[in-house]
């Protein structure tokens, strides 16, 4: 890749951010598209998002992705928001335009794409159990509501924290219920989504009855097989890690910035290669 004064720049803002797979995924995409673009990690300390977003425009960036812990702060730092970003009050993709910065959220449509294209899951009329109510969980819930899910049960250590997730689904007929973590095992559901860090170090989630019709998605992509995935597969169900969502949300960012279809095969191969030494 030749980098010179004509090279366009994008990146990912987070703290820490050196572990991110996004540079490998995006640089593979731009190479496959034949674009003279480069994508870099941008470490941004907590509290510095307003200055960081202003810097994107000042330095001529195409845009940036946003990861932990800045998605909420990014929503306040950009000039305007897409509908999904406004609903979720979380921005994971910033597009630098001539008239200002646009904050978008590709997590919700990315999860919808993943369920439809990779998992083959029909969400209409389905019930889902979400562990967690943070930004990733809110995005998954919005995708499910948009696809016609009948019920979303949110398992939380503090059920009162479900309010922001319920607000993100305002206007959809999907029922939202909150239960304590320990009560999650009593909920009969079609889909289980882990949107917490639990499982990264072997933690076990309180799962409901699982059979061959159950689908589980753990948004963690390390370890390669989490305890949730192993439990569901042992019971005959289907289980996926978080790499699919990571790729689909990245693809939507590529499409937003370039106006071209994302080269998913190249992006997936780059992600798997980058994960190899870590798995």
PDB file of C-alpha atoms in Angstrom:
ATOM      1  CA  UNK A   1       0.000   0.000   0.000  1.00  0.00           C
ATOM      2  CA  UNK A   2       1.437   3.362  -1.035  1.00  0.00           C
ATOM      3  CA  UNK A   3       0.687   6.206   1.374  1.00  0.00           C
ATOM      4  CA  UNK A   4       1.175   9.763   0.163  1.00  0.00           C
ATOM      5  CA  UNK A   5      -0.526  13.142   0.190  1.00  0.00           C
ATOM      6  CA  UNK A   6      -3.514  11.804  -1.766  1.00  0.00           C
ATOM      7  CA  UNK A   7      -4.251   8.981   0.692  1.00  0.00           C
ATOM      8  CA  UNK A   8      -7.631   9.241   2.431  1.00  0.00           C
ATOM      9  CA  UNK A   9      -7.660   8.407   6.131  1.00  0.00           C
ATOM     10  CA  UNK A  10     -10.225   6.796   8.429  1.00  0.00           C
ATOM     11  CA  UNK A  11      -9.786   5.142  11.796  1.00  0.00           C
ATOM     12  CA  UNK A  12     -11.248   3.784  15.011  1.00  0.00           C
ATOM     13  CA  UNK A  13     -11.413   5.817  18.218  1.00  0.00           C
ATOM     14  CA  UNK A  14     -11.318   4.011  21.544  1.00  0.00           C
ATOM     15  CA  UNK A  15      -9.491   3.674  24.879  1.00  0.00           C
ATOM     16  CA  UNK A  16      -7.743   1.298  24.793  1.00  0.00           C
ATOM     17  CA  UNK A  17      -7.822   0.598  21.067  1.00  0.00           C
ATOM     18  CA  UNK A  18      -4.638  -1.291  20.210  1.00  0.00           C
ATOM     19  CA  UNK A  19      -6.493  -4.627  20.392  1.00  0.00           C
ATOM     20  CA  UNK A  20      -9.053  -3.642  17.732  1.00  0.00           C
ATOM     21  CA  UNK A  21      -9.537  -5.827  14.642  1.00  0.00           C
ATOM     22  CA  UNK A  22     -10.996  -2.885  12.724  1.00  0.00           C
ATOM     23  CA  UNK A  23      -7.734  -1.749  11.061  1.00  0.00           C
ATOM     24  CA  UNK A  24      -7.171  -5.216   9.596  1.00  0.00           C
ATOM     25  CA  UNK A  25     -10.794  -5.467   8.422  1.00  0.00           C
ATOM     26  CA  UNK A  26     -11.030  -1.993   6.902  1.00  0.00           C
ATOM     27  CA  UNK A  27      -7.614  -1.951   5.251  1.00  0.00           C
ATOM     28  CA  UNK A  28      -8.456  -5.260   3.577  1.00  0.00           C
ATOM     29  CA  UNK A  29     -11.711  -3.736   2.338  1.00  0.00           C
ATOM     30  CA  UNK A  30     -10.058  -0.662   0.833  1.00  0.00           C
ATOM     31  CA  UNK A  31      -7.361  -2.742  -0.825  1.00  0.00           C
ATOM     32  CA  UNK A  32     -10.016  -5.019  -2.344  1.00  0.00           C
ATOM     33  CA  UNK A  33     -11.925  -1.960  -3.592  1.00  0.00           C
ATOM     34  CA  UNK A  34      -8.766  -0.472  -5.102  1.00  0.00           C
ATOM     35  CA  UNK A  35      -8.994   2.662  -2.971  1.00  0.00           C
ATOM     36  CA  UNK A  36      -6.017   4.730  -1.839  1.00  0.00           C
ATOM     37  CA  UNK A  37      -7.321   4.765   1.726  1.00  0.00           C
ATOM     38  CA  UNK A  38      -5.751   3.786   5.030  1.00  0.00           C
ATOM     39  CA  UNK A  39      -7.419   3.004   8.359  1.00  0.00           C
ATOM     40  CA  UNK A  40      -5.615   3.491  11.677  1.00  0.00           C
ATOM     41  CA  UNK A  41      -6.189   3.063  15.412  1.00  0.00           C
ATOM     42  CA  UNK A  42      -6.837   6.375  17.178  1.00  0.00           C
ATOM     43  CA  UNK A  43      -6.384   6.226  20.972  1.00  0.00           C
ATOM     44  CA  UNK A  44      -8.693   8.852  22.515  1.00  0.00           C
ATOM     45  CA  UNK A  45      -8.679   9.366  26.255  1.00  0.00           C
ATOM     46  CA  UNK A  46     -11.993   9.565  28.146  1.00  0.00           C
ATOM     47  CA  UNK A  47     -13.361  13.088  28.075  1.00  0.00           C
ATOM     48  CA  UNK A  48     -11.568  14.020  24.855  1.00  0.00           C
ATOM     49  CA  UNK A  49     -14.234  13.093  22.312  1.00  0.00           C
ATOM     50  CA  UNK A  50     -15.356  16.659  21.435  1.00  0.00           C
ATOM     51  CA  UNK A  51     -11.775  17.599  20.539  1.00  0.00           C
ATOM     52  CA  UNK A  52     -11.206  14.289  18.744  1.00  0.00           C
ATOM     53  CA  UNK A  53     -14.320  14.677  16.574  1.00  0.00           C
ATOM     54  CA  UNK A  54     -13.396  18.254  15.728  1.00  0.00           C
ATOM     55  CA  UNK A  55      -9.940  17.003  14.785  1.00  0.00           C
ATOM     56  CA  UNK A  56     -11.350  14.537  12.254  1.00  0.00           C
ATOM     57  CA  UNK A  57     -12.792  17.359  10.184  1.00  0.00           C
ATOM     58  CA  UNK A  58      -9.792  19.628  10.699  1.00  0.00           C
ATOM     59  CA  UNK A  59      -7.391  16.971   9.403  1.00  0.00           C
ATOM     60  CA  UNK A  60      -9.527  15.845   6.471  1.00  0.00           C
ATOM     61  CA  UNK A  61     -10.485  12.385   7.702  1.00  0.00           C
ATOM     62  CA  UNK A  62     -13.169  10.492   5.797  1.00  0.00           C
ATOM     63  CA  UNK A  63     -14.632   9.409   9.103  1.00  0.00           C
ATOM     64  CA  UNK A  64     -14.056   7.148  12.065  1.00  0.00           C
ATOM     65  CA  UNK A  65     -15.551   4.253  13.911  1.00  0.00           C
ATOM     66  CA  UNK A  66     -16.094   4.586  17.651  1.00  0.00           C
ATOM     67  CA  UNK A  67     -15.654   1.835  20.200  1.00  0.00           C
ATOM     68  CA  UNK A  68     -15.639   1.568  23.983  1.00  0.00           C
ATOM     69  CA  UNK A  69     -15.930   3.712  26.001  1.00  0.00           C
ATOM     70  CA  UNK A  70     -16.851   6.564  23.644  1.00  0.00           C
ATOM     71  CA  UNK A  71     -20.092   5.632  21.845  1.00  0.00           C
ATOM     72  CA  UNK A  72     -22.331   7.694  24.129  1.00  0.00           C
ATOM     73  CA  UNK A  73     -19.940  10.672  24.191  1.00  0.00           C
ATOM     74  CA  UNK A  74     -19.698  10.587  20.392  1.00  0.00           C
ATOM     75  CA  UNK A  75     -23.460  11.089  20.151  1.00  0.00           C
ATOM     76  CA  UNK A  76     -23.036  14.423  21.939  1.00  0.00           C
ATOM     77  CA  UNK A  77     -19.928  15.448  19.981  1.00  0.00           C
ATOM     78  CA  UNK A  78     -21.188  15.187  16.376  1.00  0.00           C
ATOM     79  CA  UNK A  79     -23.245  17.796  14.548  1.00  0.00           C
ATOM     80  CA  UNK A  80     -26.220  15.572  13.785  1.00  0.00           C
ATOM     81  CA  UNK A  81     -27.427  11.999  14.212  1.00  0.00           C
ATOM     82  CA  UNK A  82     -29.058   9.346  12.066  1.00  0.00           C
ATOM     83  CA  UNK A  83     -32.378   7.939  13.269  1.00  0.00           C
ATOM     84  CA  UNK A  84     -30.783   4.839  14.803  1.00  0.00           C
ATOM     85  CA  UNK A  85     -28.033   6.817  16.527  1.00  0.00           C
ATOM     86  CA  UNK A  86     -30.642   9.177  17.989  1.00  0.00           C
ATOM     87  CA  UNK A  87     -32.769   6.277  19.222  1.00  0.00           C
ATOM     88  CA  UNK A  88     -29.819   4.514  20.790  1.00  0.00           C
ATOM     89  CA  UNK A  89     -27.997   7.676  21.920  1.00  0.00           C
ATOM     90  CA  UNK A  90     -24.870   5.881  20.758  1.00  0.00           C
ATOM     91  CA  UNK A  91     -22.611   6.477  17.748  1.00  0.00           C
ATOM     92  CA  UNK A  92     -20.219   3.867  16.388  1.00  0.00           C
ATOM     93  CA  UNK A  93     -19.587   5.472  12.971  1.00  0.00           C
ATOM     94  CA  UNK A  94     -18.827   9.109  12.173  1.00  0.00           C
ATOM     95  CA  UNK A  95     -19.004  10.428   8.608  1.00  0.00           C
ATOM     96  CA  UNK A  96     -17.160  13.680   7.970  1.00  0.00           C
ATOM     97  CA  UNK A  97     -19.151  15.676   5.391  1.00  0.00           C
ATOM     98  CA  UNK A  98     -18.669  19.154   3.937  1.00  0.00           C
ATOM     99  CA  UNK A  99     -21.473  20.504   6.140  1.00  0.00           C
ATOM    100  CA  UNK A 100     -20.425  18.801   9.379  1.00  0.00           C
ATOM    101  CA  UNK A 101     -20.118  15.464  11.143  1.00  0.00           C
ATOM    102  CA  UNK A 102     -22.852  12.834  10.928  1.00  0.00           C
ATOM    103  CA  UNK A 103     -23.104  10.298  13.741  1.00  0.00           C
ATOM    104  CA  UNK A 104     -24.475   6.908  12.710  1.00  0.00           C
ATOM    105  CA  UNK A 105     -24.978   3.568  14.389  1.00  0.00           C
ATOM    106  CA  UNK A 106     -24.283   0.522  12.225  1.00  0.00           C
ATOM    107  CA  UNK A 107     -24.545  -1.951  15.109  1.00  0.00           C
ATOM    108  CA  UNK A 108     -28.342  -2.280  14.874  1.00  0.00           C
ATOM    109  CA  UNK A 109     -28.588  -2.848  11.094  1.00  0.00           C
ATOM    110  CA  UNK A 110     -25.383  -4.912  11.293  1.00  0.00           C
ATOM    111  CA  UNK A 111     -26.973  -7.272  13.809  1.00  0.00           C
ATOM    112  CA  UNK A 112     -30.082  -7.476  11.628  1.00  0.00           C
ATOM    113  CA  UNK A 113     -27.936  -8.405   8.606  1.00  0.00           C
ATOM    114  CA  UNK A 114     -26.059 -10.979  10.629  1.00  0.00           C
ATOM    115  CA  UNK A 115     -29.240 -12.679  11.865  1.00  0.00           C
ATOM    116  CA  UNK A 116     -30.741 -12.787   8.392  1.00  0.00           C
ATOM    117  CA  UNK A 117     -27.716 -13.589   6.220  1.00  0.00           C
ATOM    118  CA  UNK A 118     -25.409 -15.583   8.465  1.00  0.00           C
ATOM    119  CA  UNK A 119     -27.616 -17.172  11.106  1.00  0.00           C
ATOM    120  CA  UNK A 120     -30.746 -17.623   8.974  1.00  0.00           C
ATOM    121  CA  UNK A 121     -32.891 -16.555  11.927  1.00  0.00           C
ATOM    122  CA  UNK A 122     -36.464 -15.349  11.401  1.00  0.00           C
ATOM    123  CA  UNK A 123     -37.059 -12.752  14.107  1.00  0.00           C
ATOM    124  CA  UNK A 124     -40.716 -12.017  13.300  1.00  0.00           C
ATOM    125  CA  UNK A 125     -42.829 -13.251  16.206  1.00  0.00           C
ATOM    126  CA  UNK A 126     -39.804 -14.579  18.086  1.00  0.00           C
ATOM    127  CA  UNK A 127     -38.818 -14.106  21.716  1.00  0.00           C
ATOM    128  CA  UNK A 128     -35.283 -13.195  22.739  1.00  0.00           C
ATOM    129  CA  UNK A 129     -33.261 -13.089  25.938  1.00  0.00           C
ATOM    130  CA  UNK A 130     -30.590 -10.381  26.142  1.00  0.00           C
ATOM    131  CA  UNK A 131     -27.910 -10.397  28.805  1.00  0.00           C
ATOM    132  CA  UNK A 132     -27.020  -6.754  29.393  1.00  0.00           C
ATOM    133  CA  UNK A 133     -28.581  -3.397  28.502  1.00  0.00           C
ATOM    134  CA  UNK A 134     -25.612  -1.358  27.299  1.00  0.00           C
ATOM    135  CA  UNK A 135     -25.093   0.119  23.858  1.00  0.00           C
ATOM    136  CA  UNK A 136     -24.547  -3.229  22.123  1.00  0.00           C
ATOM    137  CA  UNK A 137     -27.622  -4.746  23.775  1.00  0.00           C
ATOM    138  CA  UNK A 138     -29.742  -1.724  22.824  1.00  0.00           C
ATOM    139  CA  UNK A 139     -28.615  -2.062  19.209  1.00  0.00           C
ATOM    140  CA  UNK A 140     -29.486  -5.768  19.148  1.00  0.00           C
ATOM    141  CA  UNK A 141     -32.885  -5.067  20.703  1.00  0.00           C
ATOM    142  CA  UNK A 142     -33.615  -2.393  18.099  1.00  0.00           C
ATOM    143  CA  UNK A 143     -32.694  -4.777  15.289  1.00  0.00           C
ATOM    144  CA  UNK A 144     -35.013  -7.413  16.735  1.00  0.00           C
ATOM    145  CA  UNK A 145     -37.890  -4.966  17.197  1.00  0.00           C
ATOM    146  CA  UNK A 146     -37.470  -3.702  13.643  1.00  0.00           C
ATOM    147  CA  UNK A 147     -37.613  -7.303  12.399  1.00  0.00           C
ATOM    148  CA  UNK A 148     -40.869  -7.922  14.271  1.00  0.00           C
ATOM    149  CA  UNK A 149     -39.768  -9.764  17.410  1.00  0.00           C
ATOM    150  CA  UNK A 150     -42.673 -10.290  19.789  1.00  0.00           C
ATOM    151  CA  UNK A 151     -40.795 -10.103  23.087  1.00  0.00           C
ATOM    152  CA  UNK A 152     -37.367  -9.106  24.387  1.00  0.00           C
ATOM    153  CA  UNK A 153     -36.424 -10.149  27.912  1.00  0.00           C
ATOM    154  CA  UNK A 154     -33.431  -8.308  29.360  1.00  0.00           C
ATOM    155  CA  UNK A 155     -31.445  -9.982  32.133  1.00  0.00           C
ATOM    156  CA  UNK A 156     -29.743  -7.448  34.401  1.00  0.00           C
ATOM    157  CA  UNK A 157     -28.150  -7.338  37.810  1.00  0.00           C
ATOM    158  CA  UNK A 158     -30.130  -4.116  38.300  1.00  0.00           C
ATOM    159  CA  UNK A 159     -33.395  -4.459  36.287  1.00  0.00           C
ATOM    160  CA  UNK A 160     -34.146  -0.722  36.650  1.00  0.00           C
ATOM    161  CA  UNK A 161     -31.375  -0.116  34.077  1.00  0.00           C
ATOM    162  CA  UNK A 162     -33.679  -1.411  31.327  1.00  0.00           C
ATOM    163  CA  UNK A 163     -35.218   2.063  30.873  1.00  0.00           C
ATOM    164  CA  UNK A 164     -32.780   3.247  28.173  1.00  0.00           C
ATOM    165  CA  UNK A 165     -33.240   0.051  26.191  1.00  0.00           C
ATOM    166  CA  UNK A 166     -37.022   0.303  26.406  1.00  0.00           C
ATOM    167  CA  UNK A 167     -36.843   3.931  25.259  1.00  0.00           C
ATOM    168  CA  UNK A 168     -34.852   2.893  22.185  1.00  0.00           C
ATOM    169  CA  UNK A 169     -37.762   0.631  21.174  1.00  0.00           C
ATOM    170  CA  UNK A 170     -40.409   3.325  21.613  1.00  0.00           C
ATOM    171  CA  UNK A 171     -43.057   3.013  18.901  1.00  0.00           C
ATOM    172  CA  UNK A 172     -42.454  -0.681  18.218  1.00  0.00           C
ATOM    173  CA  UNK A 173     -44.989  -3.286  19.399  1.00  0.00           C
ATOM    174  CA  UNK A 174     -42.243  -5.506  20.814  1.00  0.00           C
ATOM    175  CA  UNK A 175     -42.779  -6.237  24.513  1.00  0.00           C
ATOM    176  CA  UNK A 176     -39.794  -5.432  26.737  1.00  0.00           C
ATOM    177  CA  UNK A 177     -39.414  -7.120  30.118  1.00  0.00           C
ATOM    178  CA  UNK A 178     -36.581  -6.939  32.647  1.00  0.00           C
ATOM    179  CA  UNK A 179     -35.601  -9.792  34.945  1.00  0.00           C
ATOM    180  CA  UNK A 180     -32.774 -10.299  37.457  1.00  0.00           C
ATOM    181  CA  UNK A 181     -29.871 -12.383  36.194  1.00  0.00           C
ATOM    182  CA  UNK A 182     -30.834 -15.404  38.241  1.00  0.00           C
ATOM    183  CA  UNK A 183     -34.365 -15.408  36.803  1.00  0.00           C
ATOM    184  CA  UNK A 184     -33.154 -15.605  33.200  1.00  0.00           C
ATOM    185  CA  UNK A 185     -33.175 -19.402  33.370  1.00  0.00           C
ATOM    186  CA  UNK A 186     -36.972 -19.340  33.729  1.00  0.00           C
ATOM    187  CA  UNK A 187     -37.597 -17.582  30.391  1.00  0.00           C
ATOM    188  CA  UNK A 188     -38.526 -19.740  27.362  1.00  0.00           C
ATOM    189  CA  UNK A 189     -36.999 -18.002  24.322  1.00  0.00           C
ATOM    190  CA  UNK A 190     -35.965 -18.622  20.721  1.00  0.00           C
ATOM    191  CA  UNK A 191     -32.812 -16.494  20.770  1.00  0.00           C
ATOM    192  CA  UNK A 192     -30.172 -15.829  23.442  1.00  0.00           C
ATOM    193  CA  UNK A 193     -27.772 -12.888  23.063  1.00  0.00           C
ATOM    194  CA  UNK A 194     -24.894 -12.172  25.422  1.00  0.00           C
ATOM    195  CA  UNK A 195     -24.025  -8.470  25.271  1.00  0.00           C
ATOM    196  CA  UNK A 196     -21.882  -8.481  28.427  1.00  0.00           C
ATOM    197  CA  UNK A 197     -18.194  -9.305  29.013  1.00  0.00           C
ATOM    198  CA  UNK A 198     -19.230 -12.427  30.945  1.00  0.00           C
ATOM    199  CA  UNK A 199     -17.756 -15.525  29.367  1.00  0.00           C
ATOM    200  CA  UNK A 200     -14.442 -13.979  28.398  1.00  0.00           C
ATOM    201  CA  UNK A 201     -12.844 -15.652  31.416  1.00  0.00           C
ATOM    202  CA  UNK A 202     -15.030 -18.740  31.666  1.00  0.00           C
ATOM    203  CA  UNK A 203     -18.039 -17.216  33.446  1.00  0.00           C
ATOM    204  CA  UNK A 204     -21.275 -19.203  33.122  1.00  0.00           C
ATOM    205  CA  UNK A 205     -24.563 -17.448  32.326  1.00  0.00           C
ATOM    206  CA  UNK A 206     -27.893 -18.699  33.774  1.00  0.00           C
ATOM    207  CA  UNK A 207     -29.436 -20.107  30.599  1.00  0.00           C
ATOM    208  CA  UNK A 208     -33.052 -21.121  30.004  1.00  0.00           C
ATOM    209  CA  UNK A 209     -33.966 -24.491  28.518  1.00  0.00           C
ATOM    210  CA  UNK A 210     -32.073 -24.976  25.261  1.00  0.00           C
ATOM    211  CA  UNK A 211     -32.838 -27.399  22.440  1.00  0.00           C
ATOM    212  CA  UNK A 212     -32.246 -27.840  18.704  1.00  0.00           C
ATOM    213  CA  UNK A 213     -34.432 -24.827  17.876  1.00  0.00           C
ATOM    214  CA  UNK A 214     -32.423 -22.382  20.010  1.00  0.00           C
ATOM    215  CA  UNK A 215     -30.033 -19.840  18.528  1.00  0.00           C
ATOM    216  CA  UNK A 216     -27.380 -18.178  20.685  1.00  0.00           C
ATOM    217  CA  UNK A 217     -25.153 -15.232  19.785  1.00  0.00           C
ATOM    218  CA  UNK A 218     -22.293 -14.239  22.052  1.00  0.00           C
ATOM    219  CA  UNK A 219     -21.026 -10.794  21.051  1.00  0.00           C
ATOM    220  CA  UNK A 220     -17.595 -11.756  22.387  1.00  0.00           C
ATOM    221  CA  UNK A 221     -15.231 -12.944  19.666  1.00  0.00           C
ATOM    222  CA  UNK A 222     -12.536 -14.074  22.094  1.00  0.00           C
ATOM    223  CA  UNK A 223     -12.321 -16.807  23.177  1.00  0.00           C
ATOM    224  CA  UNK A 224     -13.335 -18.443  19.906  1.00  0.00           C
ATOM    225  CA  UNK A 225     -15.779 -20.706  21.772  1.00  0.00           C
ATOM    226  CA  UNK A 226     -17.335 -19.137  24.861  1.00  0.00           C
ATOM    227  CA  UNK A 227     -19.128 -21.093  27.610  1.00  0.00           C
ATOM    228  CA  UNK A 228     -22.468 -19.871  26.195  1.00  0.00           C
ATOM    229  CA  UNK A 229     -21.672 -21.208  22.739  1.00  0.00           C
ATOM    230  CA  UNK A 230     -20.453 -24.519  24.126  1.00  0.00           C
ATOM    231  CA  UNK A 231     -23.570 -25.010  26.299  1.00  0.00           C
ATOM    232  CA  UNK A 232     -25.986 -24.290  23.465  1.00  0.00           C
ATOM    233  CA  UNK A 233     -24.153 -26.485  20.990  1.00  0.00           C
ATOM    234  CA  UNK A 234     -23.986 -29.328  23.504  1.00  0.00           C
ATOM    235  CA  UNK A 235     -27.790 -29.125  23.763  1.00  0.00           C
ATOM    236  CA  UNK A 236     -28.178 -29.319  19.979  1.00  0.00           C
ATOM    237  CA  UNK A 237     -28.732 -25.624  19.291  1.00  0.00           C
ATOM    238  CA  UNK A 238     -26.848 -23.263  16.994  1.00  0.00           C
ATOM    239  CA  UNK A 239     -24.374 -20.758  18.408  1.00  0.00           C
ATOM    240  CA  UNK A 240     -22.273 -17.938  16.964  1.00  0.00           C
ATOM    241  CA  UNK A 241     -19.603 -15.631  18.307  1.00  0.00           C
ATOM    242  CA  UNK A 242     -19.337 -11.882  17.815  1.00  0.00           C
ATOM    243  CA  UNK A 243     -17.228 -11.813  14.655  1.00  0.00           C
ATOM    244  CA  UNK A 244     -20.300 -11.761  12.405  1.00  0.00           C
ATOM    245  CA  UNK A 245     -21.674  -8.578  13.959  1.00  0.00           C
ATOM    246  CA  UNK A 246     -18.216  -6.985  13.897  1.00  0.00           C
ATOM    247  CA  UNK A 247     -17.932  -7.666  10.165  1.00  0.00           C
ATOM    248  CA  UNK A 248     -21.436  -6.536   9.235  1.00  0.00           C
ATOM    249  CA  UNK A 249     -21.243  -3.280  11.185  1.00  0.00           C
ATOM    250  CA  UNK A 250     -17.861  -2.629   9.557  1.00  0.00           C
ATOM    251  CA  UNK A 251     -19.301  -3.383   6.128  1.00  0.00           C
ATOM    252  CA  UNK A 252     -22.037  -0.814   6.656  1.00  0.00           C
ATOM    253  CA  UNK A 253     -19.426   1.789   7.624  1.00  0.00           C
ATOM    254  CA  UNK A 254     -17.431   0.990   4.470  1.00  0.00           C
ATOM    255  CA  UNK A 255     -20.575   1.393   2.376  1.00  0.00           C
ATOM    256  CA  UNK A 256     -21.477   4.665   4.083  1.00  0.00           C
ATOM    257  CA  UNK A 257     -18.045   6.179   3.467  1.00  0.00           C
ATOM    258  CA  UNK A 258     -17.257   4.786  -0.001  1.00  0.00           C
ATOM    259  CA  UNK A 259     -20.685   4.378  -1.593  1.00  0.00           C
ATOM    260  CA  UNK A 260     -19.602   0.904  -2.761  1.00  0.00           C
ATOM    261  CA  UNK A 261     -20.672  -2.603  -1.666  1.00  0.00           C
ATOM    262  CA  UNK A 262     -18.366  -3.930   1.024  1.00  0.00           C
ATOM    263  CA  UNK A 263     -16.056  -6.827  -0.018  1.00  0.00           C
ATOM    264  CA  UNK A 264     -17.156  -9.191   2.738  1.00  0.00           C
ATOM    265  CA  UNK A 265     -14.922 -12.104   1.740  1.00  0.00           C
ATOM    266  CA  UNK A 266     -11.763 -10.008   1.941  1.00  0.00           C
ATOM    267  CA  UNK A 267     -12.867  -8.454   5.231  1.00  0.00           C
ATOM    268  CA  UNK A 268     -13.716 -11.812   6.781  1.00  0.00           C
ATOM    269  CA  UNK A 269     -10.417 -13.362   5.710  1.00  0.00           C
ATOM    270  CA  UNK A 270      -8.479 -10.452   7.200  1.00  0.00           C
ATOM    271  CA  UNK A 271     -10.365 -10.709  10.500  1.00  0.00           C
ATOM    272  CA  UNK A 272      -9.761 -14.445  10.799  1.00  0.00           C
ATOM    273  CA  UNK A 273      -6.066 -13.991   9.994  1.00  0.00           C
ATOM    274  CA  UNK A 274      -5.740 -11.231  12.601  1.00  0.00           C
ATOM    275  CA  UNK A 275      -7.571 -13.312  15.202  1.00  0.00           C
ATOM    276  CA  UNK A 276      -5.402 -16.385  14.614  1.00  0.00           C
ATOM    277  CA  UNK A 277      -2.593 -15.503  17.032  1.00  0.00           C
ATOM    278  CA  UNK A 278      -5.085 -14.412  19.723  1.00  0.00           C
ATOM    279  CA  UNK A 279      -7.515 -17.350  19.645  1.00  0.00           C
TER     280      UNK A 279
END
